[in-house]
Every structure is written in structure tokens, then in C-alpha cells.
mmCIF file of C-alpha atoms in Angstrom:
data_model
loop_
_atom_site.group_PDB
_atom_site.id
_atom_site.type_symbol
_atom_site.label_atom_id
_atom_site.label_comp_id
_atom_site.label_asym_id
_atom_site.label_seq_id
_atom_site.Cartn_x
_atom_site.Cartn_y
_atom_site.Cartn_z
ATOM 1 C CA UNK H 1035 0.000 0.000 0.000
ATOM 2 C CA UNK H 1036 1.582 3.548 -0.901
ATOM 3 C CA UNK H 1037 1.893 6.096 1.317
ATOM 4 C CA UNK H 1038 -0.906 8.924 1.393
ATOM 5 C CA UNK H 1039 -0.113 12.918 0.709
ATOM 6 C CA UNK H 1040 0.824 13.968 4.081
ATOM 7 C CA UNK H 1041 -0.722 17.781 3.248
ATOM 8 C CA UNK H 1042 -4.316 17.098 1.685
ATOM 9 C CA UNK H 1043 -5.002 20.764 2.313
ATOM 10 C CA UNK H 1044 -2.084 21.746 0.642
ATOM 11 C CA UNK H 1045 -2.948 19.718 -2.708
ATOM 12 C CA UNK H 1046 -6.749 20.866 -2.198
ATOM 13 C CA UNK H 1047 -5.597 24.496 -1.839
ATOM 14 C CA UNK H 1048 -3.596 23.750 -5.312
ATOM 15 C CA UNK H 1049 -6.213 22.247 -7.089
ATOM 16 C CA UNK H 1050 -8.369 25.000 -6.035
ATOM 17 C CA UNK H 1051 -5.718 27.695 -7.666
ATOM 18 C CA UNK H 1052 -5.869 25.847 -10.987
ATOM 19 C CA UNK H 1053 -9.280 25.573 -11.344
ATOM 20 C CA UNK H 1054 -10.144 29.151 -10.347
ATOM 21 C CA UNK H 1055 -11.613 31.783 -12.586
ATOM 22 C CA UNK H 1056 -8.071 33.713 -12.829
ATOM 23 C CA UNK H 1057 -6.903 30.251 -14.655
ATOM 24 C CA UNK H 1058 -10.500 29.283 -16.827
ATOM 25 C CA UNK H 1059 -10.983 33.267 -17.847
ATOM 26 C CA UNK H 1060 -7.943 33.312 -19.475
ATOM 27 C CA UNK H 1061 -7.982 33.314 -23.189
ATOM 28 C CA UNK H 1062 -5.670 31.154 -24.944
ATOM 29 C CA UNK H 1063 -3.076 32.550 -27.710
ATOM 30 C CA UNK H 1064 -4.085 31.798 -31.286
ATOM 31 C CA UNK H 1065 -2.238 30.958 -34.112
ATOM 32 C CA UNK H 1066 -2.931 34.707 -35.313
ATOM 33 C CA UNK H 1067 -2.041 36.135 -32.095
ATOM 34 C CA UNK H 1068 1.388 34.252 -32.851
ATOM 35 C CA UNK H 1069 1.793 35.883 -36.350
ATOM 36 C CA UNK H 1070 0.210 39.635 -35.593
ATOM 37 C CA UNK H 1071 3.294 39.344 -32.852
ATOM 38 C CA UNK H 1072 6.187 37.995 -35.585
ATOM 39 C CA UNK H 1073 4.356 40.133 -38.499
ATOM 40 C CA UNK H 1074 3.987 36.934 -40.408
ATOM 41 C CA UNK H 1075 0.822 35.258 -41.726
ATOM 42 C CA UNK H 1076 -1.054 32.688 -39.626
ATOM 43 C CA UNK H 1077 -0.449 30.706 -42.730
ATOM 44 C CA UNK H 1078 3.293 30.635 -42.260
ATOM 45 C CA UNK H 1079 2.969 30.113 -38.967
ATOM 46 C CA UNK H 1080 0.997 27.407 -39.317
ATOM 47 C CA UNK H 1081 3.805 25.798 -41.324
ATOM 48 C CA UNK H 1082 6.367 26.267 -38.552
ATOM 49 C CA UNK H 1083 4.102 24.562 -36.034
ATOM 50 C CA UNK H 1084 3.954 21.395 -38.419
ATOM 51 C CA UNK H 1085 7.625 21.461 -39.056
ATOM 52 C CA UNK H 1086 7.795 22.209 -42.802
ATOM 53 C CA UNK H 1087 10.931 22.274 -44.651
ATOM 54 C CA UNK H 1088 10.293 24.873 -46.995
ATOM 55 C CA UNK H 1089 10.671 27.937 -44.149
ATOM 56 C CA UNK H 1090 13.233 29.707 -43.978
ATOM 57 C CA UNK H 1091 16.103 29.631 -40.415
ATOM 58 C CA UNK H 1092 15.135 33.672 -39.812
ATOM 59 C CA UNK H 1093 11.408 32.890 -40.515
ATOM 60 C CA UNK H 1094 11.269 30.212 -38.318
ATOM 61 C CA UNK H 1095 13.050 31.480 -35.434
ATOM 62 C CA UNK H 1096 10.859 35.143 -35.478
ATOM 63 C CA UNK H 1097 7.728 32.543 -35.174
ATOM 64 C CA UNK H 1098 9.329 30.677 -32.678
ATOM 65 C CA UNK H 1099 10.272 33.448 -30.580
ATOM 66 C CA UNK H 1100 6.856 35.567 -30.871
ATOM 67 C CA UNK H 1101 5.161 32.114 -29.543
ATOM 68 C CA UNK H 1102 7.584 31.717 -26.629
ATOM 69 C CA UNK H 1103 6.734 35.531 -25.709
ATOM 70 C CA UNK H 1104 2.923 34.965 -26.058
ATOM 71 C CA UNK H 1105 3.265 31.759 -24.482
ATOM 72 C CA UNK H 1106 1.592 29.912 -26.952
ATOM 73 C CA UNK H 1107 0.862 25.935 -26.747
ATOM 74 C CA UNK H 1108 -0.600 24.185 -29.799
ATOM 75 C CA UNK H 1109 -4.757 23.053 -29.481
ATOM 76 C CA UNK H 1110 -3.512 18.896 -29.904
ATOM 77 C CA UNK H 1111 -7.582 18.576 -30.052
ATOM 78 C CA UNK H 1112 -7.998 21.656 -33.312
ATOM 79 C CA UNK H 1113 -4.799 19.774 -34.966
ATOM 80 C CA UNK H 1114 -6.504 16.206 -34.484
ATOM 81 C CA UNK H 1115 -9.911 17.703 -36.045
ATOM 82 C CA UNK H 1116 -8.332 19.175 -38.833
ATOM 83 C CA UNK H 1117 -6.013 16.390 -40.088
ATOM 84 C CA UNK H 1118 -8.827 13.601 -38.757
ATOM 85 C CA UNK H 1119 -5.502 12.296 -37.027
ATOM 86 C CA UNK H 1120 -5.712 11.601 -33.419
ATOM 87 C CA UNK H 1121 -2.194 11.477 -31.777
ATOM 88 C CA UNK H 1122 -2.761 10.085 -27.952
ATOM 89 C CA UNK H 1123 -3.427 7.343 -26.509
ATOM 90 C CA UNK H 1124 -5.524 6.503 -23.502
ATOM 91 C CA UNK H 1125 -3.768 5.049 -20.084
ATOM 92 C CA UNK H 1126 -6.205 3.387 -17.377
ATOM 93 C CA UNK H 1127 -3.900 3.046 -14.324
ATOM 94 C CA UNK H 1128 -5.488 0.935 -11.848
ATOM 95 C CA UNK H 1129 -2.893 1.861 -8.687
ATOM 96 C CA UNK H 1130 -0.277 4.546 -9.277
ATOM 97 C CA UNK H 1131 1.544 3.450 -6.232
ATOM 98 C CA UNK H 1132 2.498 0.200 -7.472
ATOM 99 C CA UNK H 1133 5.947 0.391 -8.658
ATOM 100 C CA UNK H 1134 5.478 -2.112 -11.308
ATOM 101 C CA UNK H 1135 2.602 -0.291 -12.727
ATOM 102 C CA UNK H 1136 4.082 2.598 -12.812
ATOM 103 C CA UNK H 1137 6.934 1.105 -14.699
ATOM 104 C CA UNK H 1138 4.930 -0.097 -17.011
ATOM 105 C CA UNK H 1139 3.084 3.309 -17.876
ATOM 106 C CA UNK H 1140 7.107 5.066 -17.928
ATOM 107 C CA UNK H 1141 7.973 2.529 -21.019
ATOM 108 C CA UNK H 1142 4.493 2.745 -22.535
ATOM 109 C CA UNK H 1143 4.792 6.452 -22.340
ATOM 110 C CA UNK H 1144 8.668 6.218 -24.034
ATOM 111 C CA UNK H 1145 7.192 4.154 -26.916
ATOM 112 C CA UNK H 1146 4.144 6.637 -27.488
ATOM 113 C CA UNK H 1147 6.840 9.588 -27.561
ATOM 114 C CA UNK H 1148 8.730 7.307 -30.122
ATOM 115 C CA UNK H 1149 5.633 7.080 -32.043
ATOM 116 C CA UNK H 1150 4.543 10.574 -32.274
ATOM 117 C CA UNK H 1151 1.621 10.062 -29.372
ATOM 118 C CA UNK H 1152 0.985 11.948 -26.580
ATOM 119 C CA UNK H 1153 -0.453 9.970 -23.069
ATOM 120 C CA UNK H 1154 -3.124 10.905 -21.731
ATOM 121 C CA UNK H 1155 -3.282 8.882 -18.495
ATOM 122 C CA UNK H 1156 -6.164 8.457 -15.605
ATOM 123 C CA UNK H 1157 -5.507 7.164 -12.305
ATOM 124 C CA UNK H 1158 -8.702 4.896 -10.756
ATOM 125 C CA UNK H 1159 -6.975 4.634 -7.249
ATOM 126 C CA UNK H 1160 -8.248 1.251 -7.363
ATOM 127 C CA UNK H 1161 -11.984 1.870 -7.494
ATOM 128 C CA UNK H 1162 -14.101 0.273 -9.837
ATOM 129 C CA UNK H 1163 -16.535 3.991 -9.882
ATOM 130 C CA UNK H 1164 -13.972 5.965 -10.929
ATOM 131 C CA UNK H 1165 -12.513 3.592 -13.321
ATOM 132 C CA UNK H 1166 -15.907 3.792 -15.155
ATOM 133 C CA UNK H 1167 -15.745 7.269 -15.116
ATOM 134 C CA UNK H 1168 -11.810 7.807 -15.993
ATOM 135 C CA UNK H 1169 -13.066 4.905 -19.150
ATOM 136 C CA UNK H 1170 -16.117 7.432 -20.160
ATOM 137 C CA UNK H 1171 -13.614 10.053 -19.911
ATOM 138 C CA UNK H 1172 -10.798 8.812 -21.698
ATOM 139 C CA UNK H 1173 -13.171 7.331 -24.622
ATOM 140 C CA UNK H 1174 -15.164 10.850 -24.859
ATOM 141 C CA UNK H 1175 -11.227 12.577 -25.684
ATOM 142 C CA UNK H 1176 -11.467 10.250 -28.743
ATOM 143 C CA UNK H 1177 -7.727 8.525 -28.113
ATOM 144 C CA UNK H 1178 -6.664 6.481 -30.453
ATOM 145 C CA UNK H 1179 -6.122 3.727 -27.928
ATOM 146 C CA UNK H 1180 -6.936 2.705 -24.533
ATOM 147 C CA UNK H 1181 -4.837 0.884 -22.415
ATOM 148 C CA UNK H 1182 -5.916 -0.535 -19.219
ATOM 149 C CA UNK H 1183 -3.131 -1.200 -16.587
ATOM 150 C CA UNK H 1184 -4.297 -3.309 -14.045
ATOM 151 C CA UNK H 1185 -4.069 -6.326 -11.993
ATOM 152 C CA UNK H 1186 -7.037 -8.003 -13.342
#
């Protein structure tokens, strides 16, 4: 049996923080926000994002830099909608304190990196409720895969 979090306050007091307004009001940088900022088109920087060869080093890096400023992250669900490509792969970890299980997730999550797939993982601390619901959510992100680690 693993050991529990010896602050639950703390970690309720942190999931509090994340889910507050200040953190769900905030808008997320576009695309367009990204090129108004390096005075490119969004088409171009479109093409950065999916690694084309056919931009140029000084193009590139003015894109690059204008999204590290904005701090813009890539919409994995827009990309998987607009090439019909979904790119991650569902994890159903029955016990995250098992160190075998855990292993297990580490060198599924190397060969999904390998691949080109992100994880999306869901812990069911051993309960057969939430590992219905963690399932319903997993399947209703539209992975790829699911993958159940468990002892049964």
C-alpha cells in the first residue's frame, strides 16, 4: 500500500488555484495572435508549427520566438480535427503506487513519444466507480487507444 499525501489541504488548496476563474478566464493565444506578434501570416505560422521544410532559419526562429513571448501551446484537439488524425493514446492506471505499474506506464509512455503520441493517463486509485468514469472520460477525448493497466 503507498503512502498517502501527508498535506491534503495543501494539494486541495492547489487544485483549487488551478481551477479558479483567474486560470479558466484566461484566453488562450491563437495561431494569429502568434503571427500579428512575428508580423507573419497565420499561414506561415501554421507551417512552422507542423515542421515544414520549406521555411526559412530567420522565418522560423521570429515565429518561434513571438510564440515563446505569447506563451503559446498548440490546441492537440484543433490539430486532431483538422487532419482527422488523433495522436494520444488513452492510459487506465489501476494503482499509481504500485511500482510495477508505474513502470509499465514510464515505457508505454517512451514508446508513445517514439511514435509521435501523446499519453493521456487516468488514475482509478483502485476503485471500480472511478474507473468507469476515468473509461467514459478517456473514450469521450477520442484517443486512439486505450490501455488498461491493471491487476485483473
Amino acid at each position: 500500500m503507498g503512502q498517502r499525501c501527508r498535506s491534503p489541504d495543501l494539494l486541495a488548496g492547489m487544485m483549487r488555484n488551478v481551477l479558479s476563474n483567474r486560470y479558466a478566464e484566461r484566453v488562450p493565444v491563437t495561431q494569429s495572435d502568434v503571427a500579428a506578434r512575428a508580423g507573419v501570416s497565420r499561414a506561415l505560422v501554421s507551417l512552422v508549427f507542423r515542421q515544414a521544410p520549406n521555411v526559412s532559419a530567420q522565418s522560423r526562429a521570429k515565429v518561434l520566438q513571438a510564440a515563446e513571448d505569447l506563451g503559446y501551446r498548440p490546441n492537440m484537439l484543433a490539430r486532431s480535427l483538422a487532419s482527422k488524425k488523433v495522436r494520444t493514446v488513452g492510459v487506465l492506471l489501476n494503482d499509481i503506487t504500485n511500482p510495477f505499474f508505474v513502470s509499465m506506464y514510464v515505457e508505454l509512455s517512451h514508446a508513445a513519444e517514439e511514435s509521435g503520441y501523446d499519453v493521456l493517463v487516468g488514475p482509478s486509485l483502485r476503485s471500480v466507480a472511478q474507473e468507469r468514469t476515468l473509461l467514459g472520460t478517456l473514450l469521450g477525448h477520442r484517443v486512439a487507444g486505450l490501455i488498461l493497466i491493471s491487476p485483473l
